[in-house]
Amino acid sequence: MNRLGQTPHVLLPILCAIVMTLSSTVATGANDRPNVVFILADDLGYSDLGCTGSDFYQTPNIDTLAVDSVRFDQAYSSPTCSPSRAAIMSGKNPARLGIVGHGGLRSMAGGGDFLVSEEYTLAEALRDVGYTTCHIGKWHVGTKGVTGPQEQGFDEVIASNEFCCPGSYLYPFRDKRKQGKAVERSAVPDLEDRRPGDHLTQCLGEEAVAFLKRQKTSDKPFFLNLWHYAVHTPIQAKPEKVDKYKSLVQPDGHQRNPNYAGLVEHLDDSVGMVLRAIDDLALSENTIVIFFSDNGGEIRKGVTSNYPLRSGKTSLYEGGVRVPLFIRWPGVTRGGERCNEPVVGHDLYPTILRMVGTEGRREQNSKMDGVDITPLLRSPSAKLPSRSLHWLRYGELVHYPTYKNDREFGPCAAIRKGDWKLVERYPTPHGLEHRFELFHLRDDPNEKQNLASNYPEKLEELQRDLTNWQTEIEIPSYMQLAYPAFEKVK
């Protein structure tokens, strides 16, 4: 026996465990953590890519990424952009944050601060463990100087305006036809050196590539948050792309907008630039790539079609909230695999923390609605612990006139539990009635058959669960907050 009172063969496993622990500690140091490139499209519908069913739009670069990634066939977002972005940055359901429309925190009147500074964002969590953080493009969850990307954890901020969209996708990236506050807010900064003929989506790709080149010689890992304005309105593409798709339009096709098709191709070109740069700079073996969209495609005014899914942006039907999600994690994911487990945007925060080997902040984590989906990346056929997904959209005053009596896009709440989905449609002072719609998504993914009268017990169960959730997150009821505001609209 040695002086520790243990025989050498007993001591050996202990020493090995100590060595492994020390090795693990070193391996999770800042220099060894993987880089993260998060590409977020705006308003890109589930069916807007070649790999997800479009026979009109051409997206070879994103399709290739999908083939190299785990593809999530039932990935969800919020129905509009600001709630989705706040959820990604916080790991929380936007309703828990008080965002029940497109208008700010527990407010129907609007406002720019969707994500309060008290939230410990994904960017802050990565920055605090040694990441260089860069945000390029659309933000739309806070105001500059208060809750903009600089204040929410990003070291570099490029081409991020104070609005939902650009004044123009064409240089100088502002609406030259109008004047006023909205024109200034929608103008895209930091690209003054560009030239006539340049497209904003291309420029954002170039800025991303320049950032990657700067990081090539850095000894720190990086988090590149490339949040495109495309394919949100205004629907603008270079003339040569529009002409190309005009010649490809099929009169009986579901998607027939050549201007939108051109804008989708601009997005694909930009993604291709970034993916090629990752390869050319020899970063691919240590760089996670995530591609996601903030909500379903805009179907009004003939912008696009989410067929075979029902409806589109702002709706809680599948076309409004089901979106593409592809994740490539070198050394872990196997290309070409598909996952059918329902996941949602606020899952990405805890997932990224786990992927890079950090824990974040305990207080933030304890209040998250998102869950770590890395088990699905390792084994796409795996199952997550049983849970329900929830949505809550009261609406907002500024857009209310467009849906005050529109049954497809009016205010509503929804819950998905297993294959069942309940949509509660709220009444409006201008004609919409309170009603419930119950769908079985496995048998009816198009949500054509309302089963509310066929399965009263299931209807009651989901109604109860939805009500209990709204009570748990302490959100004012629709009849308290939204209906009185809508009554004042003439």
Coordinates of C-alpha atoms in Angstrom, one line a residue:
M1 CA 0.0 0.0 0.0
N2 CA 1.2 3.6 -0.6
R3 CA 1.0 6.4 1.8
L4 CA -2.5 7.3 0.7
G5 CA -3.7 4.0 1.9
Q6 CA -4.5 2.8 -1.6
T7 CA -3.0 0.1 -3.8
P8 CA -1.5 1.3 -7.1
H9 CA -4.2 -0.5 -9.1
V10 CA -6.9 1.3 -7.2
L11 CA -5.2 4.6 -7.6
L12 CA -4.6 4.3 -11.3
P13 CA -8.3 4.9 -12.4
I14 CA -8.5 7.9 -10.2
L15 CA -5.4 9.4 -11.8
C16 CA -6.8 8.7 -15.2
A17 CA -10.0 10.4 -14.3
I18 CA -8.1 13.5 -13.2
V19 CA -6.1 13.6 -16.4
M20 CA -9.3 13.3 -18.5
T21 CA -11.0 16.1 -16.5
L22 CA -8.0 18.4 -17.0
S23 CA -7.9 17.5 -20.7
S24 CA -11.6 18.2 -21.0
T25 CA -11.1 21.6 -19.3
V26 CA -8.4 22.5 -21.8
A27 CA -10.4 21.3 -24.7
T28 CA -13.3 23.6 -23.8
G29 CA -11.0 26.7 -23.7
A30 CA -11.8 29.6 -25.9
N31 CA -9.3 28.6 -28.6
D32 CA -10.8 25.2 -29.1
R33 CA -14.5 26.0 -29.2
P34 CA -16.2 25.8 -32.6
N35 CA -17.1 28.9 -34.5
V36 CA -20.8 29.5 -35.2
V37 CA -22.3 31.0 -38.3
F38 CA -26.0 31.7 -37.9
I39 CA -27.8 32.7 -41.2
L40 CA -31.3 33.9 -40.7
A41 CA -33.6 34.6 -43.7
D42 CA -36.5 37.0 -43.3
D43 CA -40.0 35.8 -44.5
L44 CA -38.6 32.8 -46.3
G45 CA -41.4 30.2 -46.4
Y46 CA -41.1 26.5 -45.9
S47 CA -41.6 25.8 -49.6
D48 CA -39.4 28.6 -50.9
L49 CA -36.3 26.3 -51.5
G50 CA -35.6 23.7 -54.1
C51 CA -34.9 21.2 -51.4
T52 CA -38.2 21.8 -49.6
G53 CA -40.4 21.6 -52.7
S54 CA -40.2 24.7 -54.9
D55 CA -40.2 23.9 -58.6
F56 CA -39.7 27.6 -59.5
Y57 CA -37.1 29.2 -57.2
Q58 CA -33.5 28.1 -57.7
T59 CA -31.4 27.7 -54.6
P60 CA -28.5 25.4 -55.3
N61 CA -26.3 26.8 -52.5
I62 CA -28.8 26.5 -49.7
D63 CA -29.9 23.1 -51.1
T64 CA -26.3 21.9 -50.9
L65 CA -26.1 23.1 -47.3
A66 CA -29.3 21.2 -46.5
V67 CA -27.7 18.0 -48.0
D68 CA -24.6 18.5 -45.8
S69 CA -26.7 19.1 -42.7
V70 CA -29.4 17.6 -40.5
R71 CA -32.6 18.9 -42.0
F72 CA -35.6 19.5 -39.7
D73 CA -38.9 18.9 -41.4
Q74 CA -41.0 20.2 -38.5
A75 CA -39.1 23.3 -37.4
Y76 CA -41.2 26.2 -36.1
S77 CA -40.9 30.0 -35.6
S78 CA -43.2 32.7 -34.6
P79 CA -45.6 34.1 -37.3
T80 CA -43.7 37.4 -37.5
C81 CA -40.1 38.6 -37.4
S82 CA -39.6 40.5 -34.1
P83 CA -41.0 37.8 -31.8
S84 CA -38.9 35.1 -33.6
R85 CA -35.7 37.1 -33.3
A86 CA -36.3 37.9 -29.6
A87 CA -36.9 34.2 -29.0
I88 CA -33.6 33.2 -30.7
M89 CA -31.7 35.8 -28.7
S90 CA -33.3 34.9 -25.3
G91 CA -34.2 31.2 -25.5
K92 CA -37.7 32.1 -24.4
N93 CA -41.2 32.0 -26.0
P94 CA -41.8 35.5 -27.2
A95 CA -45.1 35.6 -25.3
R96 CA -43.2 35.0 -22.0
L97 CA -41.2 38.2 -23.0
G98 CA -44.5 40.0 -23.3
I99 CA -44.3 40.1 -27.1
V100 CA -47.8 39.1 -28.3
G101 CA -47.8 41.0 -31.6
H102 CA -45.5 43.0 -33.8
G103 CA -45.6 46.0 -31.5
G104 CA -43.5 45.8 -28.4
L105 CA -43.7 44.5 -24.8
R106 CA -47.3 44.0 -23.6
S107 CA -48.4 46.8 -25.8
M108 CA -50.7 47.2 -28.7
A109 CA -49.4 50.6 -29.8
G110 CA -46.1 49.6 -31.1
G111 CA -42.5 50.4 -30.1
G112 CA -39.0 49.4 -30.9
D113 CA -37.8 47.7 -27.8
F114 CA -38.9 44.1 -28.1
L115 CA -36.0 42.6 -26.2
V116 CA -35.3 44.3 -22.9
S117 CA -31.7 44.7 -21.7
E118 CA -32.2 42.5 -18.7
E119 CA -32.2 39.4 -21.0
Y120 CA -28.8 37.7 -21.1
T121 CA -28.7 37.2 -24.8
L122 CA -27.1 34.4 -26.8
A123 CA -24.5 36.9 -28.1
E124 CA -23.6 37.9 -24.5
A125 CA -23.3 34.3 -23.4
L126 CA -20.8 33.6 -26.3
R127 CA -18.9 36.8 -25.9
D128 CA -18.4 36.2 -22.2
V129 CA -16.6 32.9 -22.9
G130 CA -14.2 34.5 -25.4
Y131 CA -16.1 34.7 -28.7
T132 CA -15.7 37.5 -31.1
T133 CA -19.3 38.4 -32.0
C134 CA -20.5 40.1 -35.1
H135 CA -24.0 41.0 -36.2
I136 CA -24.7 41.8 -39.9
G137 CA -28.0 42.9 -41.2
K138 CA -31.5 43.2 -39.8
W139 CA -32.0 43.4 -36.0
H140 CA -35.6 44.7 -35.3
V141 CA -35.7 43.7 -31.7
G142 CA -34.5 46.9 -30.1
T143 CA -33.3 50.4 -30.7
K144 CA -29.8 51.6 -31.2
G145 CA -28.1 52.9 -28.1
V146 CA -30.6 51.1 -25.8
T147 CA -31.3 47.5 -26.9
G148 CA -29.6 47.4 -30.3
P149 CA -27.1 44.6 -31.2
Q150 CA -24.2 46.6 -29.8
E151 CA -25.9 46.7 -26.4
Q152 CA -27.0 43.1 -26.6
G153 CA -23.6 41.5 -26.9
F154 CA -22.1 42.1 -30.4
D155 CA -18.6 43.4 -30.7
E156 CA -19.2 44.4 -34.4
V157 CA -22.4 45.6 -35.9
I158 CA -22.6 46.1 -39.7
A159 CA -25.5 47.4 -41.9
S160 CA -28.2 47.2 -39.2
N161 CA -30.9 49.8 -39.6
E162 CA -33.7 50.9 -37.2
F163 CA -36.6 49.3 -39.1
C164 CA -38.2 46.1 -40.2
C165 CA -36.8 46.2 -43.7
P166 CA -34.5 48.2 -46.0
G167 CA -35.7 51.3 -47.8
S168 CA -34.4 49.6 -51.0
Y169 CA -32.4 46.6 -51.9
L170 CA -30.7 48.6 -54.6
Y171 CA -27.9 51.1 -53.9
P172 CA -28.0 53.5 -52.0
F173 CA -30.3 51.2 -50.0
R174 CA -32.9 53.9 -49.1
D175 CA -36.2 54.9 -50.5
K176 CA -35.4 57.8 -52.7
R177 CA -39.1 58.4 -53.5
K178 CA -40.1 59.5 -50.1
Q179 CA -39.0 61.6 -47.1
G180 CA -39.5 61.5 -43.4
K181 CA -38.7 59.6 -40.3
A182 CA -39.6 56.1 -41.7
V183 CA -37.2 56.8 -44.7
E184 CA -34.3 57.5 -42.3
R185 CA -35.1 54.5 -40.1
S186 CA -35.2 52.1 -43.1
A187 CA -32.0 53.4 -44.7
V188 CA -29.2 50.8 -44.3
P189 CA -25.9 52.2 -42.9
D190 CA -22.3 51.3 -43.3
L191 CA -22.4 50.6 -47.1
E192 CA -21.7 54.0 -48.4
D193 CA -18.7 52.8 -50.4
R194 CA -20.9 50.6 -52.6
R195 CA -21.9 51.5 -56.1
P196 CA -25.0 51.9 -58.3
G197 CA -26.2 48.4 -59.3
D198 CA -25.1 46.7 -56.1
H199 CA -27.8 44.6 -54.3
L200 CA -28.0 44.7 -50.6
T201 CA -28.2 41.0 -50.1
Q202 CA -24.9 40.6 -52.1
C203 CA -23.3 43.3 -50.0
L204 CA -24.2 41.6 -46.7
G205 CA -22.6 38.4 -48.0
E206 CA -19.5 40.4 -48.9
E207 CA -19.4 41.9 -45.4
A208 CA -19.7 38.4 -43.9
V209 CA -16.8 37.1 -46.0
A210 CA -14.7 40.1 -45.0
F211 CA -15.4 39.3 -41.3
L212 CA -14.5 35.6 -41.8
K213 CA -11.2 36.7 -43.4
R214 CA -10.4 38.9 -40.4
Q215 CA -11.0 36.0 -38.1
K216 CA -8.8 33.6 -40.0
T217 CA -5.7 34.9 -38.2
S218 CA -7.4 35.3 -34.8
D219 CA -6.9 33.0 -31.9
K220 CA -10.5 33.5 -30.7
P221 CA -13.6 31.6 -31.9
F222 CA -16.3 33.7 -33.5
F223 CA -20.0 34.0 -33.7
L224 CA -21.3 35.5 -37.0
N225 CA -24.9 36.4 -36.8
L226 CA -25.8 37.1 -40.4
W227 CA -29.5 38.1 -40.4
H228 CA -30.6 39.0 -43.9
Y229 CA -33.3 41.5 -44.8
A230 CA -34.2 39.3 -47.7
V231 CA -36.7 38.1 -48.6
H232 CA -38.9 40.7 -46.8
T233 CA -40.5 43.5 -48.8
P234 CA -39.7 45.5 -50.8
I235 CA -39.5 42.7 -53.4
Q236 CA -36.6 43.9 -55.5
A237 CA -34.1 41.9 -57.5
K238 CA -31.6 42.9 -60.3
P239 CA -33.3 43.1 -63.7
E240 CA -31.4 40.1 -65.1
K241 CA -32.7 37.8 -62.4
V242 CA -36.3 39.1 -62.8
D243 CA -36.1 38.5 -66.6
K244 CA -34.7 35.0 -66.0
Y245 CA -37.7 34.0 -63.9
K246 CA -40.2 35.7 -66.1
S247 CA -39.2 33.1 -68.7
L248 CA -39.7 30.3 -66.3
V249 CA -43.1 31.1 -64.9
Q250 CA -45.7 28.4 -65.3
P251 CA -49.3 29.7 -65.3
D252 CA -50.5 26.8 -63.2
G253 CA -47.6 26.9 -60.7
H254 CA -48.1 27.7 -57.1
Q255 CA -45.2 30.2 -57.1
R256 CA -45.3 32.7 -60.0
N257 CA -43.7 35.9 -58.8
P258 CA -40.5 36.5 -60.8
N259 CA -39.4 39.5 -58.7
Y260 CA -39.6 37.4 -55.5
A261 CA -37.9 34.5 -57.3
G262 CA -35.0 36.8 -58.1
L263 CA -34.8 38.0 -54.5
V264 CA -34.7 34.4 -53.3
E265 CA -31.8 33.8 -55.7
H266 CA -30.0 36.8 -54.3
L267 CA -30.3 35.2 -50.9
D268 CA -29.0 31.9 -52.2
D269 CA -26.0 33.7 -53.9
S270 CA -25.1 35.4 -50.6
V271 CA -25.3 32.1 -48.7
G272 CA -23.1 30.5 -51.3
M273 CA -20.5 33.3 -50.9
V274 CA -20.3 32.6 -47.1
L275 CA -20.1 28.8 -47.5
R276 CA -17.4 29.0 -50.0
A277 CA -15.4 31.4 -47.8
I278 CA -15.7 29.0 -44.9
D279 CA -14.2 26.3 -47.1
D280 CA -11.5 28.5 -48.8
L281 CA -10.3 29.8 -45.4
A282 CA -10.0 26.2 -44.1
L283 CA -12.6 27.0 -41.4
S284 CA -15.1 24.3 -42.3
E285 CA -13.9 21.6 -39.9
N286 CA -14.5 23.8 -36.9
T287 CA -17.4 25.9 -37.9
I288 CA -21.1 25.2 -37.1
V289 CA -23.5 26.5 -39.7
I290 CA -27.2 27.1 -39.0
F291 CA -29.7 28.2 -41.5
F292 CA -33.2 29.3 -40.4
S293 CA -36.1 31.6 -41.3
D294 CA -37.9 33.9 -38.9
N295 CA -41.5 33.1 -40.1
G296 CA -43.4 31.7 -43.0
G297 CA -43.6 33.2 -46.4
E298 CA -45.8 36.2 -47.2
I299 CA -48.7 35.0 -49.4
R300 CA -50.6 38.2 -49.6
K301 CA -50.4 40.2 -52.8
G302 CA -49.1 37.2 -54.6
V303 CA -45.6 37.3 -53.0
T304 CA -45.1 33.6 -52.7
S305 CA -47.0 30.3 -51.8
N306 CA -46.3 27.9 -48.9
Y307 CA -48.2 25.1 -50.6
P308 CA -48.9 22.4 -49.5
L309 CA -49.0 24.2 -46.1
R310 CA -51.9 26.4 -45.3
S311 CA -51.7 30.2 -45.2
G312 CA -48.5 32.3 -44.5
K313 CA -46.8 35.1 -42.5
T314 CA -48.8 36.4 -39.5
S315 CA -51.0 33.3 -39.4
L316 CA -50.7 30.5 -36.9
Y317 CA -51.5 27.9 -39.5
E318 CA -48.6 25.8 -40.6
G319 CA -47.7 28.1 -43.5
G320 CA -47.1 30.9 -41.1
V321 CA -44.9 29.2 -38.6
R322 CA -43.2 26.2 -40.2
V323 CA -39.9 27.1 -41.7
P324 CA -36.7 25.6 -43.0
L325 CA -34.0 24.7 -40.5
F326 CA -30.6 23.1 -41.4
I327 CA -27.7 22.5 -39.0
R328 CA -24.3 21.4 -40.0
W329 CA -22.0 20.5 -37.0
P330 CA -18.7 19.1 -38.2
G331 CA -17.7 15.8 -36.6
V332 CA -21.2 15.3 -35.2
T333 CA -24.0 15.6 -37.9
R334 CA -24.1 13.4 -40.9
G335 CA -25.2 14.9 -44.1
G336 CA -28.4 13.9 -45.7
E337 CA -30.2 13.1 -42.5
R338 CA -33.7 14.4 -41.7
C339 CA -35.4 14.9 -38.4
N340 CA -39.2 14.8 -38.0
E341 CA -39.2 15.9 -34.3
P342 CA -40.9 19.2 -33.8
V343 CA -38.4 21.9 -32.8
V344 CA -38.8 25.7 -32.4
G345 CA -36.6 28.8 -32.7
H346 CA -36.0 29.3 -29.0
D347 CA -34.5 25.9 -28.9
L348 CA -31.4 27.3 -30.7
Y349 CA -30.1 29.2 -27.7
P350 CA -29.6 26.3 -25.3
T351 CA -28.5 24.1 -28.3
I352 CA -25.7 26.4 -29.3
L353 CA -24.5 26.7 -25.7
R354 CA -24.3 22.9 -25.6
M355 CA -22.6 22.7 -29.0
V356 CA -19.8 25.1 -28.0
G357 CA -19.4 23.7 -24.5
T358 CA -20.6 26.5 -22.3
E359 CA -23.3 26.8 -19.7
G360 CA -24.4 30.4 -20.1
R361 CA -26.0 32.1 -17.1
R362 CA -28.1 30.0 -14.7
E363 CA -30.8 32.6 -14.1
Q364 CA -31.4 33.0 -17.8
N365 CA -31.4 29.2 -18.4
S366 CA -33.9 28.5 -15.6
K367 CA -36.5 30.7 -17.3
M368 CA -36.0 29.4 -20.9
D369 CA -38.7 27.7 -22.9
G370 CA -36.2 26.3 -25.4
V371 CA -34.6 22.9 -25.0
D372 CA -31.3 21.5 -26.1
I373 CA -31.8 19.6 -29.3
T374 CA -28.2 18.3 -29.7
P375 CA -29.5 14.7 -29.2
L376 CA -31.4 15.1 -32.5
L377 CA -28.2 16.3 -34.2
R378 CA -26.4 13.2 -33.0
S379 CA -29.3 10.9 -33.8
P380 CA -32.1 12.5 -35.9
S381 CA -34.5 9.6 -35.1
A382 CA -34.3 10.4 -31.4
K383 CA -37.2 11.8 -29.4
L384 CA -37.2 14.8 -27.1
P385 CA -39.0 14.7 -23.8
S386 CA -42.7 15.2 -24.2
R387 CA -43.7 18.9 -24.5
S388 CA -46.2 21.2 -26.1
L389 CA -45.4 24.2 -28.4
H390 CA -47.3 27.4 -27.9
W391 CA -48.0 30.5 -29.9
L392 CA -49.8 33.7 -28.9
R393 CA -50.5 36.5 -31.4
Y394 CA -52.9 39.3 -30.3
G395 CA -51.8 41.5 -33.2
E396 CA -51.0 45.2 -33.3
L397 CA -52.8 48.5 -34.0
V398 CA -50.7 49.5 -37.0
H399 CA -51.5 46.4 -38.9
Y400 CA -55.0 45.7 -37.5
P401 CA -57.0 47.2 -40.4
T402 CA -55.5 44.5 -42.7
Y403 CA -56.9 41.6 -40.7
K404 CA -59.8 43.0 -38.6
N405 CA -62.3 40.8 -40.4
D406 CA -60.0 38.4 -42.1
R407 CA -60.5 34.9 -40.8
E408 CA -57.1 33.6 -42.1
F409 CA -54.9 36.3 -40.4
G410 CA -56.8 37.5 -37.4
P411 CA -55.6 37.4 -33.8
C412 CA -55.3 33.9 -32.3
A413 CA -53.4 31.5 -30.1
A414 CA -52.3 27.9 -30.8
I415 CA -50.9 24.9 -29.2
R416 CA -49.2 21.8 -30.7
K417 CA -49.2 18.7 -28.5
G418 CA -48.0 15.5 -30.3
D419 CA -49.7 15.4 -33.6
W420 CA -52.6 17.5 -32.4
K421 CA -52.9 21.2 -32.9
L422 CA -55.5 23.6 -31.6
V423 CA -56.0 27.1 -33.0
E424 CA -58.1 29.5 -30.9
R425 CA -59.3 32.3 -33.1
Y426 CA -60.1 35.5 -31.1
P427 CA -63.1 37.8 -31.8
T428 CA -62.6 41.3 -33.1
P429 CA -65.0 44.3 -32.9
H430 CA -65.2 44.3 -36.7
G431 CA -66.7 40.9 -37.3
L432 CA -64.5 37.9 -36.4
E433 CA -66.1 35.4 -34.0
H434 CA -64.5 33.4 -31.3
R435 CA -64.0 29.8 -32.4
F436 CA -61.7 26.8 -32.0
E437 CA -60.1 24.7 -34.7
L438 CA -58.6 21.3 -34.1
F439 CA -56.3 19.5 -36.5
H440 CA -54.4 16.3 -36.6
L441 CA -51.2 17.2 -38.4
R442 CA -49.9 13.7 -39.2
D443 CA -53.2 12.9 -41.0
D444 CA -54.0 16.4 -42.2
P445 CA -50.7 18.5 -42.6
N446 CA -52.7 21.0 -44.7
E447 CA -55.1 21.8 -41.9
K448 CA -58.1 21.3 -44.1
Q449 CA -60.4 19.4 -41.7
N450 CA -61.5 21.0 -38.4
L451 CA -62.0 18.1 -36.0
A452 CA -63.2 20.2 -33.0
S453 CA -66.7 18.6 -33.0
N454 CA -65.4 15.1 -33.6
Y455 CA -63.0 15.0 -30.6
P456 CA -64.6 17.0 -27.8
E457 CA -62.3 15.5 -25.1
K458 CA -59.1 16.3 -27.1
L459 CA -60.5 19.8 -27.7
E460 CA -61.1 20.3 -24.0
E461 CA -57.7 19.0 -23.1
L462 CA -55.9 21.3 -25.4
Q463 CA -58.1 24.3 -24.5
R464 CA -57.2 23.7 -20.8
D465 CA -53.5 23.3 -21.6
L466 CA -53.5 26.5 -23.7
T467 CA -55.3 28.5 -20.9
N468 CA -53.0 27.1 -18.2
W469 CA -49.9 28.2 -20.2
Q470 CA -51.2 31.7 -20.7
T471 CA -51.8 31.9 -16.9
E472 CA -48.3 30.6 -16.2
I473 CA -46.6 33.2 -18.3
E474 CA -48.7 36.0 -16.7
I475 CA -49.7 37.6 -19.9
P476 CA -52.8 39.9 -19.9
S477 CA -55.7 38.2 -21.7
Y478 CA -56.7 39.1 -25.2
M479 CA -60.0 40.6 -24.0
Q480 CA -58.1 42.8 -21.5
L481 CA -55.3 44.0 -23.7
A482 CA -56.1 43.8 -27.4
Y483 CA -59.9 43.9 -27.8
P484 CA -60.3 47.3 -26.1
A485 CA -57.6 48.7 -28.3
F486 CA -59.2 47.4 -31.5
E487 CA -62.6 48.9 -30.4
K488 CA -61.1 52.3 -30.9
V489 CA -60.1 51.7 -34.5
K490 CA -62.4 53.3 -36.9

